[in-house]
Amino acid sequence: MNSGFDLIGDVHGRYEQLCLLLHKLGYRQSNGCFRHPERQLIFAGDLIDQGKAQRKTIELVRAMVDQGAAQLVLGNHEYNAICYATEDPNRHGHFLRPHNDKNNRQHSAFLSEYAADPKAYREIIDWLLRRPLFIDNGKLRVIHACWHPASLALVRPLLSNGYHLNQAFLLASAHRGSAEWQAIESLLKGPELMLPEGCFFQDKYSNPRRDIRVRWWMNNHPSYRDVALVPSGQQLQIPNTPIKASLCGYDDTRPLFIGHYWLSGPPRLMTPYIACLDYSADNQLVCYRWQGESRLKPEHFVSL
């Protein structure tokens, strides 16, 4: 019997660390996959890119999903990989995600592990296409970056059963500037704000940036500094000026689990109802052990 869910954030190819965390959580290998006698696991997306064991990570998670021991929602890295592998039917020889130097570098670790096995590469892309964009089961919600009501209202009727991508939606969402493209940007990357003129910060690669990821769940007209999700040490570069834009907020009591935001430090709740599970900035792999509670509990985090 399923007595709860264990939710894990961005893995990014950290296969050995994932195996250690699963053992810590009480999952053991049986019939070719990790499983728990009473619980099911949900991955919040971004299994691939950056790490050293892309294919082994995918194979571990795929075995769990296919045998009912886990679920996976798409992250922006999986969505990008699907677009990178999908030829544009309207432009022969071109792909929905261009094969330029920037994108080639971003996907290089993932692509290199399938370079000698194009059949397996195609199979995993097709498998990812059948994974949901989000989970909303009436008790909890999982999405990679942002529970954005307007974007969700747009995409729900366009997705296939189970909230997974189909060819028509994929083509529309890859067209920069379309309503579908904007929805995917909001859901899988989260909304961003441009800083006032003359203001900037340095991102994790030390590049100057003027657009900030934001704590979109805040809805009381805070300042740029209040909402900015920037690398440690950069917060004081953000002006303490009130923002004029409205954030989408989150006023539901159903718990929501997200990844994506590259946090650091001890795992903590964003609100009593929102937990971010991505603490990749200091190489933590983080899980929340959900027991059915509406108000989330900090003591239910487990990290490695």
PDB file of C-alpha atoms in Angstrom:
ATOM      1  CA  MET A   1       0.000   0.000   0.000  1.00  0.00           C
ATOM      2  CA  ASN A   2       1.244   3.493  -0.854  1.00  0.00           C
ATOM      3  CA  SER A   3       1.637   5.378   2.441  1.00  0.00           C
ATOM      4  CA  GLY A   4       3.065   8.506   0.863  1.00  0.00           C
ATOM      5  CA  PHE A   5       5.349   9.984  -1.754  1.00  0.00           C
ATOM      6  CA  ASP A   6       9.042  10.760  -1.735  1.00  0.00           C
ATOM      7  CA  LEU A   7       9.794  13.737  -3.988  1.00  0.00           C
ATOM      8  CA  ILE A   8      13.300  14.344  -5.352  1.00  0.00           C
ATOM      9  CA  GLY A   9      14.599  17.447  -7.098  1.00  0.00           C
ATOM     10  CA  ASP A  10      17.020  17.975  -9.972  1.00  0.00           C
ATOM     11  CA  VAL A  11      19.409  15.014 -10.306  1.00  0.00           C
ATOM     12  CA  HIS A  12      21.409  16.225 -13.343  1.00  0.00           C
ATOM     13  CA  GLY A  13      23.198  12.944 -13.955  1.00  0.00           C
ATOM     14  CA  ARG A  14      24.397  12.417 -10.367  1.00  0.00           C
ATOM     15  CA  TYR A  15      23.786   8.672 -10.526  1.00  0.00           C
ATOM     16  CA  GLU A  16      25.916   7.534  -7.589  1.00  0.00           C
ATOM     17  CA  GLN A  17      24.514  10.253  -5.332  1.00  0.00           C
ATOM     18  CA  LEU A  18      20.983   9.252  -6.336  1.00  0.00           C
ATOM     19  CA  CYS A  19      21.670   5.597  -5.480  1.00  0.00           C
ATOM     20  CA  LEU A  20      22.970   6.620  -2.051  1.00  0.00           C
ATOM     21  CA  LEU A  21      19.916   8.789  -1.395  1.00  0.00           C
ATOM     22  CA  LEU A  22      17.549   5.987  -2.441  1.00  0.00           C
ATOM     23  CA  HIS A  23      19.259   3.609  -0.012  1.00  0.00           C
ATOM     24  CA  LYS A  24      19.018   6.250   2.717  1.00  0.00           C
ATOM     25  CA  LEU A  25      15.267   6.480   2.031  1.00  0.00           C
ATOM     26  CA  GLY A  26      14.808   2.711   2.294  1.00  0.00           C
ATOM     27  CA  TYR A  27      14.546   1.867  -1.435  1.00  0.00           C
ATOM     28  CA  ARG A  28      16.113  -1.422  -2.492  1.00  0.00           C
ATOM     29  CA  GLN A  29      16.678  -3.044  -5.872  1.00  0.00           C
ATOM     30  CA  SER A  30      14.125  -5.691  -6.812  1.00  0.00           C
ATOM     31  CA  ASN A  31      13.195  -7.029 -10.261  1.00  0.00           C
ATOM     32  CA  GLY A  32      15.590  -4.627 -11.954  1.00  0.00           C
ATOM     33  CA  CYS A  33      14.589  -1.385 -10.224  1.00  0.00           C
ATOM     34  CA  PHE A  34      14.681   0.464  -6.933  1.00  0.00           C
ATOM     35  CA  ARG A  35      11.416   0.234  -5.024  1.00  0.00           C
ATOM     36  CA  HIS A  36      10.002   0.853  -1.561  1.00  0.00           C
ATOM     37  CA  PRO A  37       7.508  -1.554   0.044  1.00  0.00           C
ATOM     38  CA  GLU A  38       5.093   1.252   0.992  1.00  0.00           C
ATOM     39  CA  ARG A  39       5.991   4.443  -0.873  1.00  0.00           C
ATOM     40  CA  GLN A  40       6.305   5.820  -4.409  1.00  0.00           C
ATOM     41  CA  LEU A  41       8.881   8.294  -5.659  1.00  0.00           C
ATOM     42  CA  ILE A  42       8.237  11.398  -7.796  1.00  0.00           C
ATOM     43  CA  PHE A  43      11.071  13.113  -9.663  1.00  0.00           C
ATOM     44  CA  ALA A  44      10.558  16.851 -10.265  1.00  0.00           C
ATOM     45  CA  GLY A  45      12.464  16.950 -13.563  1.00  0.00           C
ATOM     46  CA  ASP A  46      15.976  17.763 -14.828  1.00  0.00           C
ATOM     47  CA  LEU A  47      17.477  14.285 -14.657  1.00  0.00           C
ATOM     48  CA  ILE A  48      19.958  15.114 -17.421  1.00  0.00           C
ATOM     49  CA  ASP A  49      22.760  17.506 -18.424  1.00  0.00           C
ATOM     50  CA  GLN A  50      25.709  18.696 -16.303  1.00  0.00           C
ATOM     51  CA  GLY A  51      26.483  15.452 -14.427  1.00  0.00           C
ATOM     52  CA  LYS A  52      28.778  12.547 -15.269  1.00  0.00           C
ATOM     53  CA  ALA A  53      26.284   9.670 -15.589  1.00  0.00           C
ATOM     54  CA  GLN A  54      23.398  10.790 -17.803  1.00  0.00           C
ATOM     55  CA  ARG A  55      22.459   7.446 -19.278  1.00  0.00           C
ATOM     56  CA  LYS A  56      22.715   5.435 -16.052  1.00  0.00           C
ATOM     57  CA  THR A  57      20.524   8.033 -14.317  1.00  0.00           C
ATOM     58  CA  ILE A  58      17.890   7.857 -17.062  1.00  0.00           C
ATOM     59  CA  GLU A  59      17.951   4.051 -17.057  1.00  0.00           C
ATOM     60  CA  LEU A  60      17.505   3.923 -13.274  1.00  0.00           C
ATOM     61  CA  VAL A  61      14.559   6.315 -13.309  1.00  0.00           C
ATOM     62  CA  ARG A  62      12.993   4.742 -16.396  1.00  0.00           C
ATOM     63  CA  ALA A  63      13.006   1.297 -14.772  1.00  0.00           C
ATOM     64  CA  MET A  64      11.300   2.722 -11.696  1.00  0.00           C
ATOM     65  CA  VAL A  65       8.668   4.591 -13.727  1.00  0.00           C
ATOM     66  CA  ASP A  66       7.948   1.674 -16.058  1.00  0.00           C
ATOM     67  CA  GLN A  67       7.458  -0.674 -13.089  1.00  0.00           C
ATOM     68  CA  GLY A  68       5.250   1.726 -11.140  1.00  0.00           C
ATOM     69  CA  ALA A  69       7.781   2.559  -8.424  1.00  0.00           C
ATOM     70  CA  ALA A  70       8.140   6.208  -9.490  1.00  0.00           C
ATOM     71  CA  GLN A  71       6.747   9.060 -11.560  1.00  0.00           C
ATOM     72  CA  LEU A  72       8.615  11.780 -13.446  1.00  0.00           C
ATOM     73  CA  VAL A  73       7.529  15.235 -14.568  1.00  0.00           C
ATOM     74  CA  LEU A  74       9.481  16.989 -17.305  1.00  0.00           C
ATOM     75  CA  GLY A  75      12.045  19.628 -16.470  1.00  0.00           C
ATOM     76  CA  ASN A  76      13.263  22.291 -18.850  1.00  0.00           C
ATOM     77  CA  HIS A  77      16.322  20.139 -19.643  1.00  0.00           C
ATOM     78  CA  GLU A  78      14.161  17.197 -20.753  1.00  0.00           C
ATOM     79  CA  TYR A  79      11.937  19.530 -22.764  1.00  0.00           C
ATOM     80  CA  ASN A  80      15.020  21.041 -24.410  1.00  0.00           C
ATOM     81  CA  ALA A  81      16.386  17.568 -25.200  1.00  0.00           C
ATOM     82  CA  ILE A  82      13.099  16.602 -26.883  1.00  0.00           C
ATOM     83  CA  CYS A  83      13.151  19.765 -29.007  1.00  0.00           C
ATOM     84  CA  TYR A  84      16.830  19.261 -29.852  1.00  0.00           C
ATOM     85  CA  ALA A  85      16.048  15.760 -31.164  1.00  0.00           C
ATOM     86  CA  THR A  86      12.887  16.742 -33.097  1.00  0.00           C
ATOM     87  CA  GLU A  87      13.223  17.910 -36.687  1.00  0.00           C
ATOM     88  CA  ASP A  88      11.129  20.902 -37.684  1.00  0.00           C
ATOM     89  CA  PRO A  89       8.610  19.577 -40.243  1.00  0.00           C
ATOM     90  CA  ASN A  90       8.441  23.009 -41.847  1.00  0.00           C
ATOM     91  CA  ARG A  91      12.214  23.418 -42.259  1.00  0.00           C
ATOM     92  CA  HIS A  92      14.048  20.381 -43.593  1.00  0.00           C
ATOM     93  CA  GLY A  93      17.350  19.797 -41.816  1.00  0.00           C
ATOM     94  CA  HIS A  94      16.476  22.122 -38.924  1.00  0.00           C
ATOM     95  CA  PHE A  95      15.409  21.149 -35.410  1.00  0.00           C
ATOM     96  CA  LEU A  96      12.972  22.655 -32.922  1.00  0.00           C
ATOM     97  CA  ARG A  97      15.971  23.496 -30.730  1.00  0.00           C
ATOM     98  CA  PRO A  98      18.823  24.721 -32.967  1.00  0.00           C
ATOM     99  CA  HIS A  99      22.035  22.693 -33.071  1.00  0.00           C
ATOM    100  CA  ASN A 100      24.197  25.743 -32.432  1.00  0.00           C
ATOM    101  CA  ASP A 101      27.355  25.981 -30.310  1.00  0.00           C
ATOM    102  CA  LYS A 102      25.511  27.056 -27.153  1.00  0.00           C
ATOM    103  CA  ASN A 103      22.955  24.236 -27.279  1.00  0.00           C
ATOM    104  CA  ASN A 104      25.548  21.662 -28.332  1.00  0.00           C
ATOM    105  CA  ARG A 105      27.606  22.543 -25.252  1.00  0.00           C
ATOM    106  CA  GLN A 106      24.586  22.396 -22.953  1.00  0.00           C
ATOM    107  CA  HIS A 107      23.591  18.917 -24.149  1.00  0.00           C
ATOM    108  CA  SER A 108      27.116  17.550 -24.720  1.00  0.00           C
ATOM    109  CA  ALA A 109      27.236  15.265 -21.655  1.00  0.00           C
ATOM    110  CA  PHE A 110      23.845  13.744 -22.491  1.00  0.00           C
ATOM    111  CA  LEU A 111      24.500  13.405 -26.224  1.00  0.00           C
ATOM    112  CA  SER A 112      27.958  11.876 -25.801  1.00  0.00           C
ATOM    113  CA  GLU A 113      26.587   8.932 -23.850  1.00  0.00           C
ATOM    114  CA  TYR A 114      24.238   7.998 -26.706  1.00  0.00           C
ATOM    115  CA  ALA A 115      26.593   8.860 -29.587  1.00  0.00           C
ATOM    116  CA  ALA A 116      27.269   5.193 -30.376  1.00  0.00           C
ATOM    117  CA  ASP A 117      23.671   4.069 -29.828  1.00  0.00           C
ATOM    118  CA  PRO A 118      21.229   6.210 -31.858  1.00  0.00           C
ATOM    119  CA  LYS A 119      18.424   3.659 -31.392  1.00  0.00           C
ATOM    120  CA  ALA A 120      18.592   3.969 -27.595  1.00  0.00           C
ATOM    121  CA  TYR A 121      18.755   7.756 -27.922  1.00  0.00           C
ATOM    122  CA  ARG A 122      15.575   7.812 -30.008  1.00  0.00           C
ATOM    123  CA  GLU A 123      13.859   5.449 -27.567  1.00  0.00           C
ATOM    124  CA  ILE A 124      14.634   7.662 -24.576  1.00  0.00           C
ATOM    125  CA  ILE A 125      13.412  10.794 -26.385  1.00  0.00           C
ATOM    126  CA  ASP A 126      10.151   9.002 -27.224  1.00  0.00           C
ATOM    127  CA  TRP A 127       9.883   7.839 -23.600  1.00  0.00           C
ATOM    128  CA  LEU A 128      10.374  11.386 -22.301  1.00  0.00           C
ATOM    129  CA  LEU A 129       7.616  12.592 -24.642  1.00  0.00           C
ATOM    130  CA  ARG A 130       5.197  10.361 -22.721  1.00  0.00           C
ATOM    131  CA  ARG A 131       6.037  11.885 -19.339  1.00  0.00           C
ATOM    132  CA  PRO A 132       3.653  14.488 -17.882  1.00  0.00           C
ATOM    133  CA  LEU A 133       4.331  18.207 -17.756  1.00  0.00           C
ATOM    134  CA  PHE A 134       2.919  18.299 -14.217  1.00  0.00           C
ATOM    135  CA  ILE A 135       1.093  16.217 -11.616  1.00  0.00           C
ATOM    136  CA  ASP A 136      -2.145  17.374 -10.002  1.00  0.00           C
ATOM    137  CA  ASN A 137      -3.791  14.410  -8.280  1.00  0.00           C
ATOM    138  CA  GLY A 138      -6.124  16.296  -5.937  1.00  0.00           C
ATOM    139  CA  LYS A 139      -3.801  15.835  -2.955  1.00  0.00           C
ATOM    140  CA  LEU A 140      -0.511  17.302  -4.108  1.00  0.00           C
ATOM    141  CA  ARG A 141       0.979  19.065  -7.123  1.00  0.00           C
ATOM    142  CA  VAL A 142       4.366  18.736  -8.804  1.00  0.00           C
ATOM    143  CA  ILE A 143       5.771  20.970 -11.535  1.00  0.00           C
ATOM    144  CA  HIS A 144       9.358  21.756 -12.391  1.00  0.00           C
ATOM    145  CA  ALA A 145       9.424  25.534 -11.898  1.00  0.00           C
ATOM    146  CA  CYS A 146       6.153  27.444 -11.494  1.00  0.00           C
ATOM    147  CA  TRP A 147       2.480  26.721 -10.860  1.00  0.00           C
ATOM    148  CA  HIS A 148       1.312  29.487 -13.197  1.00  0.00           C
ATOM    149  CA  PRO A 149      -2.513  29.464 -13.398  1.00  0.00           C
ATOM    150  CA  ALA A 150      -2.869  31.295 -16.725  1.00  0.00           C
ATOM    151  CA  SER A 151      -0.317  29.039 -18.427  1.00  0.00           C
ATOM    152  CA  LEU A 152      -1.888  25.907 -16.960  1.00  0.00           C
ATOM    153  CA  ALA A 153      -5.327  26.990 -18.174  1.00  0.00           C
ATOM    154  CA  LEU A 154      -3.896  27.366 -21.674  1.00  0.00           C
ATOM    155  CA  VAL A 155      -2.005  24.059 -21.845  1.00  0.00           C
ATOM    156  CA  ARG A 156      -4.424  21.663 -20.121  1.00  0.00           C
ATOM    157  CA  PRO A 157      -6.800  21.285 -23.110  1.00  0.00           C
ATOM    158  CA  LEU A 158      -3.873  21.096 -25.558  1.00  0.00           C
ATOM    159  CA  LEU A 159      -1.949  18.270 -23.879  1.00  0.00           C
ATOM    160  CA  SER A 160      -2.637  14.573 -24.349  1.00  0.00           C
ATOM    161  CA  ASN A 161      -4.244  12.435 -21.649  1.00  0.00           C
ATOM    162  CA  GLY A 162      -2.036  12.389 -18.581  1.00  0.00           C
ATOM    163  CA  TYR A 163      -0.805  15.942 -19.286  1.00  0.00           C
ATOM    164  CA  HIS A 164       1.983  14.834 -21.599  1.00  0.00           C
ATOM    165  CA  LEU A 165       3.235  16.500 -24.760  1.00  0.00           C
ATOM    166  CA  ASN A 166       1.945  15.690 -28.223  1.00  0.00           C
ATOM    167  CA  GLN A 167       3.356  16.626 -31.604  1.00  0.00           C
ATOM    168  CA  ALA A 168       1.008  19.551 -32.225  1.00  0.00           C
ATOM    169  CA  PHE A 169       1.684  21.145 -28.854  1.00  0.00           C
ATOM    170  CA  LEU A 170       5.428  20.493 -29.123  1.00  0.00           C
ATOM    171  CA  LEU A 171       5.618  22.283 -32.489  1.00  0.00           C
ATOM    172  CA  ALA A 172       3.564  25.233 -31.246  1.00  0.00           C
ATOM    173  CA  SER A 173       5.519  25.562 -27.992  1.00  0.00           C
ATOM    174  CA  ALA A 174       8.875  25.594 -29.804  1.00  0.00           C
ATOM    175  CA  HIS A 175       7.804  28.637 -31.849  1.00  0.00           C
ATOM    176  CA  ARG A 176       9.315  31.589 -29.987  1.00  0.00           C
ATOM    177  CA  GLY A 177       6.705  34.189 -29.118  1.00  0.00           C
ATOM    178  CA  SER A 178       3.680  31.905 -29.359  1.00  0.00           C
ATOM    179  CA  ALA A 179       1.253  31.568 -26.449  1.00  0.00           C
ATOM    180  CA  GLU A 180       2.360  27.939 -26.046  1.00  0.00           C
ATOM    181  CA  TRP A 181       6.032  28.989 -25.975  1.00  0.00           C
ATOM    182  CA  GLN A 182       5.333  31.557 -23.261  1.00  0.00           C
ATOM    183  CA  ALA A 183       3.399  28.978 -21.243  1.00  0.00           C
ATOM    184  CA  ILE A 184       6.290  26.498 -21.355  1.00  0.00           C
ATOM    185  CA  GLU A 185       8.719  29.264 -20.375  1.00  0.00           C
ATOM    186  CA  SER A 186       6.594  30.089 -17.328  1.00  0.00           C
ATOM    187  CA  LEU A 187       5.940  26.500 -16.246  1.00  0.00           C
ATOM    188  CA  LEU A 188       9.388  24.979 -16.778  1.00  0.00           C
ATOM    189  CA  LYS A 189      11.671  27.987 -16.180  1.00  0.00           C
ATOM    190  CA  GLY A 190       9.549  30.276 -14.029  1.00  0.00           C
ATOM    191  CA  PRO A 191       8.769  33.944 -14.604  1.00  0.00           C
ATOM    192  CA  GLU A 192      11.628  36.447 -14.735  1.00  0.00           C
ATOM    193  CA  LEU A 193      11.830  40.198 -14.173  1.00  0.00           C
ATOM    194  CA  MET A 194      14.141  42.738 -15.776  1.00  0.00           C
ATOM    195  CA  LEU A 195      16.035  44.822 -13.229  1.00  0.00           C
ATOM    196  CA  PRO A 196      15.813  48.624 -13.362  1.00  0.00           C
ATOM    197  CA  GLU A 197      18.159  50.397 -15.750  1.00  0.00           C
ATOM    198  CA  GLY A 198      21.796  50.238 -14.646  1.00  0.00           C
ATOM    199  CA  CYS A 199      21.337  47.315 -12.253  1.00  0.00           C
ATOM    200  CA  PHE A 200      22.816  43.844 -12.759  1.00  0.00           C
ATOM    201  CA  PHE A 201      24.197  40.846 -10.887  1.00  0.00           C
ATOM    202  CA  GLN A 202      26.586  38.002 -11.727  1.00  0.00           C
ATOM    203  CA  ASP A 203      25.088  34.589 -12.449  1.00  0.00           C
ATOM    204  CA  LYS A 204      26.605  31.244 -11.400  1.00  0.00           C
ATOM    205  CA  TYR A 205      28.988  31.443 -14.386  1.00  0.00           C
ATOM    206  CA  SER A 206      30.079  35.026 -13.426  1.00  0.00           C
ATOM    207  CA  ASN A 207      28.221  36.489 -16.404  1.00  0.00           C
ATOM    208  CA  PRO A 208      26.478  39.855 -15.871  1.00  0.00           C
ATOM    209  CA  ARG A 209      22.691  39.505 -15.923  1.00  0.00           C
ATOM    210  CA  ARG A 210      19.808  41.976 -15.721  1.00  0.00           C
ATOM    211  CA  ASP A 211      16.941  39.476 -15.644  1.00  0.00           C
ATOM    212  CA  ILE A 212      16.230  37.737 -12.335  1.00  0.00           C
ATOM    213  CA  ARG A 213      14.405  34.565 -11.458  1.00  0.00           C
ATOM    214  CA  VAL A 214      11.779  35.470  -8.907  1.00  0.00           C
ATOM    215  CA  ARG A 215       9.973  34.083  -5.910  1.00  0.00           C
ATOM    216  CA  TRP A 216       6.742  34.060  -7.879  1.00  0.00           C
ATOM    217  CA  TRP A 217       4.749  32.763  -4.895  1.00  0.00           C
ATOM    218  CA  MET A 218       5.055  36.162  -3.167  1.00  0.00           C
ATOM    219  CA  ASN A 219       2.069  38.372  -3.956  1.00  0.00           C
ATOM    220  CA  ASN A 220       2.297  41.369  -1.610  1.00  0.00           C
ATOM    221  CA  HIS A 221       4.162  43.789  -3.920  1.00  0.00           C
ATOM    222  CA  PRO A 222       7.648  43.191  -2.492  1.00  0.00           C
ATOM    223  CA  SER A 223      10.922  44.732  -3.694  1.00  0.00           C
ATOM    224  CA  TYR A 224      13.248  43.391  -6.377  1.00  0.00           C
ATOM    225  CA  ARG A 225      15.603  42.225  -3.614  1.00  0.00           C
ATOM    226  CA  ASP A 226      12.797  40.381  -1.823  1.00  0.00           C
ATOM    227  CA  VAL A 227      11.829  38.346  -4.875  1.00  0.00           C
ATOM    228  CA  ALA A 228      15.234  37.810  -6.499  1.00  0.00           C
ATOM    229  CA  LEU A 229      16.581  34.254  -6.712  1.00  0.00           C
ATOM    230  CA  VAL A 230      20.261  34.955  -7.382  1.00  0.00           C
ATOM    231  CA  PRO A 231      23.533  33.225  -6.407  1.00  0.00           C
ATOM    232  CA  SER A 232      24.798  33.545  -2.859  1.00  0.00           C
ATOM    233  CA  GLY A 233      26.594  36.849  -2.343  1.00  0.00           C
ATOM    234  CA  GLN A 234      24.720  38.649  -5.121  1.00  0.00           C
ATOM    235  CA  GLN A 235      21.597  39.656  -3.182  1.00  0.00           C
ATOM    236  CA  LEU A 236      22.985  43.090  -2.270  1.00  0.00           C
ATOM    237  CA  GLN A 237      23.448  43.845  -5.989  1.00  0.00           C
ATOM    238  CA  ILE A 238      19.662  43.781  -6.368  1.00  0.00           C
ATOM    239  CA  PRO A 239      17.926  47.118  -5.670  1.00  0.00           C
ATOM    240  CA  ASN A 240      15.539  47.383  -2.748  1.00  0.00           C
ATOM    241  CA  THR A 241      13.013  49.118  -5.023  1.00  0.00           C
ATOM    242  CA  PRO A 242       9.358  47.982  -4.939  1.00  0.00           C
ATOM    243  CA  ILE A 243       8.322  46.069  -8.031  1.00  0.00           C
ATOM    244  CA  LYS A 244       5.290  47.166 -10.010  1.00  0.00           C
ATOM    245  CA  ALA A 245       4.595  43.873 -11.765  1.00  0.00           C
ATOM    246  CA  SER A 246       2.136  41.420 -10.216  1.00  0.00           C
ATOM    247  CA  LEU A 247       3.424  37.957  -9.374  1.00  0.00           C
ATOM    248  CA  CYS A 248       1.155  34.971  -9.876  1.00  0.00           C
ATOM    249  CA  GLY A 249       1.313  33.907  -6.215  1.00  0.00           C
ATOM    250  CA  TYR A 250       0.011  30.629  -4.794  1.00  0.00           C
ATOM    251  CA  ASP A 251      -3.104  30.781  -2.625  1.00  0.00           C
ATOM    252  CA  ASP A 252      -3.994  27.074  -2.573  1.00  0.00           C
ATOM    253  CA  THR A 253      -3.540  24.780   0.420  1.00  0.00           C
ATOM    254  CA  ARG A 254      -2.643  21.754  -1.675  1.00  0.00           C
ATOM    255  CA  PRO A 255       1.102  21.189  -1.236  1.00  0.00           C
ATOM    256  CA  LEU A 256       3.238  22.029  -4.261  1.00  0.00           C
ATOM    257  CA  PHE A 257       6.685  20.634  -5.030  1.00  0.00           C
ATOM    258  CA  ILE A 258       9.085  22.292  -7.481  1.00  0.00           C
ATOM    259  CA  GLY A 259      12.742  22.044  -8.528  1.00  0.00           C
ATOM    260  CA  HIS A 260      14.814  24.237 -10.854  1.00  0.00           C
ATOM    261  CA  TYR A 261      16.002  27.072  -8.626  1.00  0.00           C
ATOM    262  CA  TRP A 262      19.589  26.004  -7.801  1.00  0.00           C
ATOM    263  CA  LEU A 263      19.345  26.777  -4.073  1.00  0.00           C
ATOM    264  CA  SER A 264      21.997  26.236  -1.402  1.00  0.00           C
ATOM    265  CA  GLY A 265      22.134  25.752   2.357  1.00  0.00           C
ATOM    266  CA  PRO A 266      19.870  23.669   4.594  1.00  0.00           C
ATOM    267  CA  PRO A 267      16.625  22.664   2.815  1.00  0.00           C
ATOM    268  CA  ARG A 268      13.771  24.952   3.832  1.00  0.00           C
ATOM    269  CA  LEU A 269      10.159  25.593   2.897  1.00  0.00           C
ATOM    270  CA  MET A 270       9.305  28.434   0.519  1.00  0.00           C
ATOM    271  CA  THR A 271       5.864  28.755   2.170  1.00  0.00           C
ATOM    272  CA  PRO A 272       3.881  26.350   4.398  1.00  0.00           C
ATOM    273  CA  TYR A 273       2.574  24.815   1.153  1.00  0.00           C
ATOM    274  CA  ILE A 274       5.557  24.998  -1.251  1.00  0.00           C
ATOM    275  CA  ALA A 275       8.809  23.042  -1.140  1.00  0.00           C
ATOM    276  CA  CYS A 276      11.640  23.565  -3.622  1.00  0.00           C
ATOM    277  CA  LEU A 277      13.768  20.438  -3.999  1.00  0.00           C
ATOM    278  CA  ASP A 278      16.693  21.747  -6.081  1.00  0.00           C
ATOM    279  CA  TYR A 279      19.772  22.478  -3.953  1.00  0.00           C
ATOM    280  CA  SER A 280      22.292  21.871  -6.724  1.00  0.00           C
ATOM    281  CA  ALA A 281      24.280  25.020  -5.916  1.00  0.00           C
ATOM    282  CA  ASP A 282      26.129  23.131  -3.189  1.00  0.00           C
ATOM    283  CA  ASN A 283      25.702  19.675  -4.740  1.00  0.00           C
ATOM    284  CA  GLN A 284      22.930  18.507  -2.422  1.00  0.00           C
ATOM    285  CA  LEU A 285      20.371  16.001  -3.625  1.00  0.00           C
ATOM    286  CA  VAL A 286      17.162  16.720  -1.706  1.00  0.00           C
ATOM    287  CA  CYS A 287      14.004  14.723  -1.007  1.00  0.00           C
ATOM    288  CA  TYR A 288      10.783  15.626   0.777  1.00  0.00           C
ATOM    289  CA  ARG A 289       8.985  12.674   2.418  1.00  0.00           C
ATOM    290  CA  TRP A 290       5.303  13.551   2.101  1.00  0.00           C
ATOM    291  CA  GLN A 291       2.948  11.733   4.482  1.00  0.00           C
ATOM    292  CA  GLY A 292      -0.331  13.305   3.354  1.00  0.00           C
ATOM    293  CA  GLU A 293      -0.025  16.598   5.253  1.00  0.00           C
ATOM    294  CA  SER A 294      -1.386  19.849   3.823  1.00  0.00           C
ATOM    295  CA  ARG A 295       0.964  22.143   5.743  1.00  0.00           C
ATOM    296  CA  LEU A 296       4.464  20.961   4.952  1.00  0.00           C
ATOM    297  CA  LYS A 297       7.027  20.201   7.662  1.00  0.00           C
ATOM    298  CA  PRO A 298      10.729  21.145   7.449  1.00  0.00           C
ATOM    299  CA  GLU A 299      11.682  17.980   9.304  1.00  0.00           C
ATOM    300  CA  HIS A 300      10.439  15.893   6.353  1.00  0.00           C
ATOM    301  CA  PHE A 301      13.385  16.982   4.172  1.00  0.00           C
ATOM    302  CA  VAL A 302      16.116  14.393   3.630  1.00  0.00           C
ATOM    303  CA  SER A 303      19.311  15.430   1.855  1.00  0.00           C
ATOM    304  CA  LEU A 304      22.607  13.961   0.757  1.00  0.00           C
TER     305      LEU A 304
END
